[in-house]
Amino acid sequence: MELLKLVIVDDEPILLQGLIKTYDWSGMGFQVAGTAQSGEQAIQVIKEVKPHVVLTDIRMKQITGLMVMEEIQKTDLECLFIVLSAYRDFDYAQQACDLGAFAYLLKPIEDEKLQETMQGAYKTCVEKMKNEAKYESWENLLVKDSNSFLQVVVQKYVQNRIPQERVEEVFKTLEDVPGNGQRFITVCVEIDLAYKITNSLEYEASRFALIKLLEEVIGAAFFYWKIEGDEGDAFIIRTEDKGAVRKLKSLLEHVKKNEQSPVVASISKPYKGVEGIRRSYLEARRLLEMASMSGASALTASEDVEVPLAEETGGDNDALVVNAVRRNNTKELKEAFIHLIYSLPSDEEKQCRCLQQVMLKTEFMLQESYGLTEAIEEKFRKYYYNLENLSGAKTVDVCYKILCSAVEERMKAAQKMETKYFKEYMSEAMTYIDEHLQDEDLSIVSVAAHVYLNPVYFGRVFKNMCHMTFKKYLMQQRMEKAKKLLESGNGSIGEICDAVGIYNPSYFSHLFKQYTGKLPSEYKKEYEG
């Protein structure tokens, strides 16, 4: 075990020596690297030694332990403070916590409590040191392979998963800040989704060939980052060529001539700066969406035309609808569908085409995940077959009903899958609950951790399988155990409280009466001789 540096501070010499000599600091992972008998001396020692942890008394003459913490925080030193006090003073504890103290211990120190606190401090320090080492390794990797790293950063940035400020920091770190002469242009090219319905076997092969061809022809002429996503791939070009848009149009014409399948494409206007990366991407995505809806094979925008971006018009309504179905959320689906309806163009033919795009995307999502039963698939087929005979209003009604049916089927399928795959998990969880009812800290978090599941997900599966919340089940088990103990006549009320993990007798009596309608003493009398 690597020993970390510890500084101990107390203005009482006898107490200070007691702290140094009484405890097995090395056994807890520390070496006493410095001591101080005043706040002033403590500040000086901490600055010289640079310890990982400082154990300090709060109440000292002139400069208190809290003042020491405040002074060290003004420096670039980073160490954990564990504060001691002989007074049960909540204000001191609160101030120490406000200043970021790792722990607050009362004198005389309980050996077990000190051991637990120091182990926690050691673990925190070691974890921090590991993270710092990872960060240093990350920086080295960043410098060695900057292009690959930027590819990841740019993708997350345009998908709104990293703020612009962070991206600008990365460019500065790499000393690669976009110059005034550089522009960013995004190209989006996709096989028409409708082609997947009529030629599903050829669709994926055609799309793969298209992307490979684009990588070849665009890469030969420009530097680019390829952005992959659910809505198709995009190429963000970084260039100083003022004629880049014209050249890209020519390249796309070449690509379209070589493709047998229907190609839909868009090119953004050129934009400057880091903010221009995302602006060009959103514009190209919006143009591709408009091209798909209108049936155009390609769309670009002239310099004097302002393209409304998806974000500025309330978000990608298609994606909102598809994601609501993906999450099996009927309320979210209703809200997303209303947003979609209000965003539809006034032309009825275009309205129907917009809704068709949403239905296509939803069906593909169902194919790739679950919930596309024969009945739902048949509803999609009938919708496509009768598309030309449906009015705008009727199309809206039909689409919404199909989407709602899809959500219902996915919810049924999800519950069946959860019951099938997590039956053993729930059995293990219930056994663990029964064996730890006496633990006051037993919670959904601790039980979920025991069976290696996310607490939120565990809670949902638990409720679906047990038909009650975890909290209600835990209380039920505790009360049933309490009833059995009272019926057997073994143990006092206090002992029963301990056995069911509710250590406050008054609170236990209140809960027991709520559960049974009787106080524990009344319930016990019914089973006495």
Short mmCIF file of C-alpha atoms in Angstrom, two decimals, residues 52 58 74 83 99 155 173 181 209 221 224 237 257 263 265 310-311 373 383 399 416 453 473 497 513:
data_model
loop_
_atom_site.label_atom_id
_atom_site.label_comp_id
_atom_site.label_asym_id
_atom_site.label_seq_id
_atom_site.Cartn_x
_atom_site.Cartn_y
_atom_site.Cartn_z
CA HIS A 52 -3.01 14.54 0.78
CA ILE A 58 -11.56 23.40 14.71
CA LYS A 74 -6.93 30.41 -1.88
CA VAL A 83 -11.97 18.44 11.17
CA LEU A 99 -15.91 24.82 3.14
CA GLN A 155 -19.49 14.48 -33.73
CA THR A 173 -5.09 22.73 -26.79
CA GLY A 181 -9.81 32.01 -44.16
CA ALA A 209 -21.65 1.51 -51.50
CA ALA A 221 -10.50 16.71 -52.79
CA TYR A 224 -13.46 16.07 -43.77
CA ILE A 237 -15.59 19.69 -44.88
CA LYS A 257 -24.70 9.15 -61.90
CA VAL A 263 -30.04 9.50 -53.94
CA ALA A 265 -28.45 15.08 -51.02
CA ALA A 310 -34.26 22.21 -36.79
CA GLU A 311 -33.31 23.60 -33.37
CA THR A 373 -45.65 -7.74 -34.58
CA TYR A 383 -51.34 2.61 -44.53
CA CYS A 399 -50.78 7.52 -38.36
CA LYS A 416 -42.31 -10.01 -21.13
CA LEU A 453 -28.50 -3.20 -11.89
CA TYR A 473 -42.57 -4.06 -0.56
CA CYS A 497 -37.43 -2.58 16.19
CA LYS A 513 -50.56 0.92 13.41
#
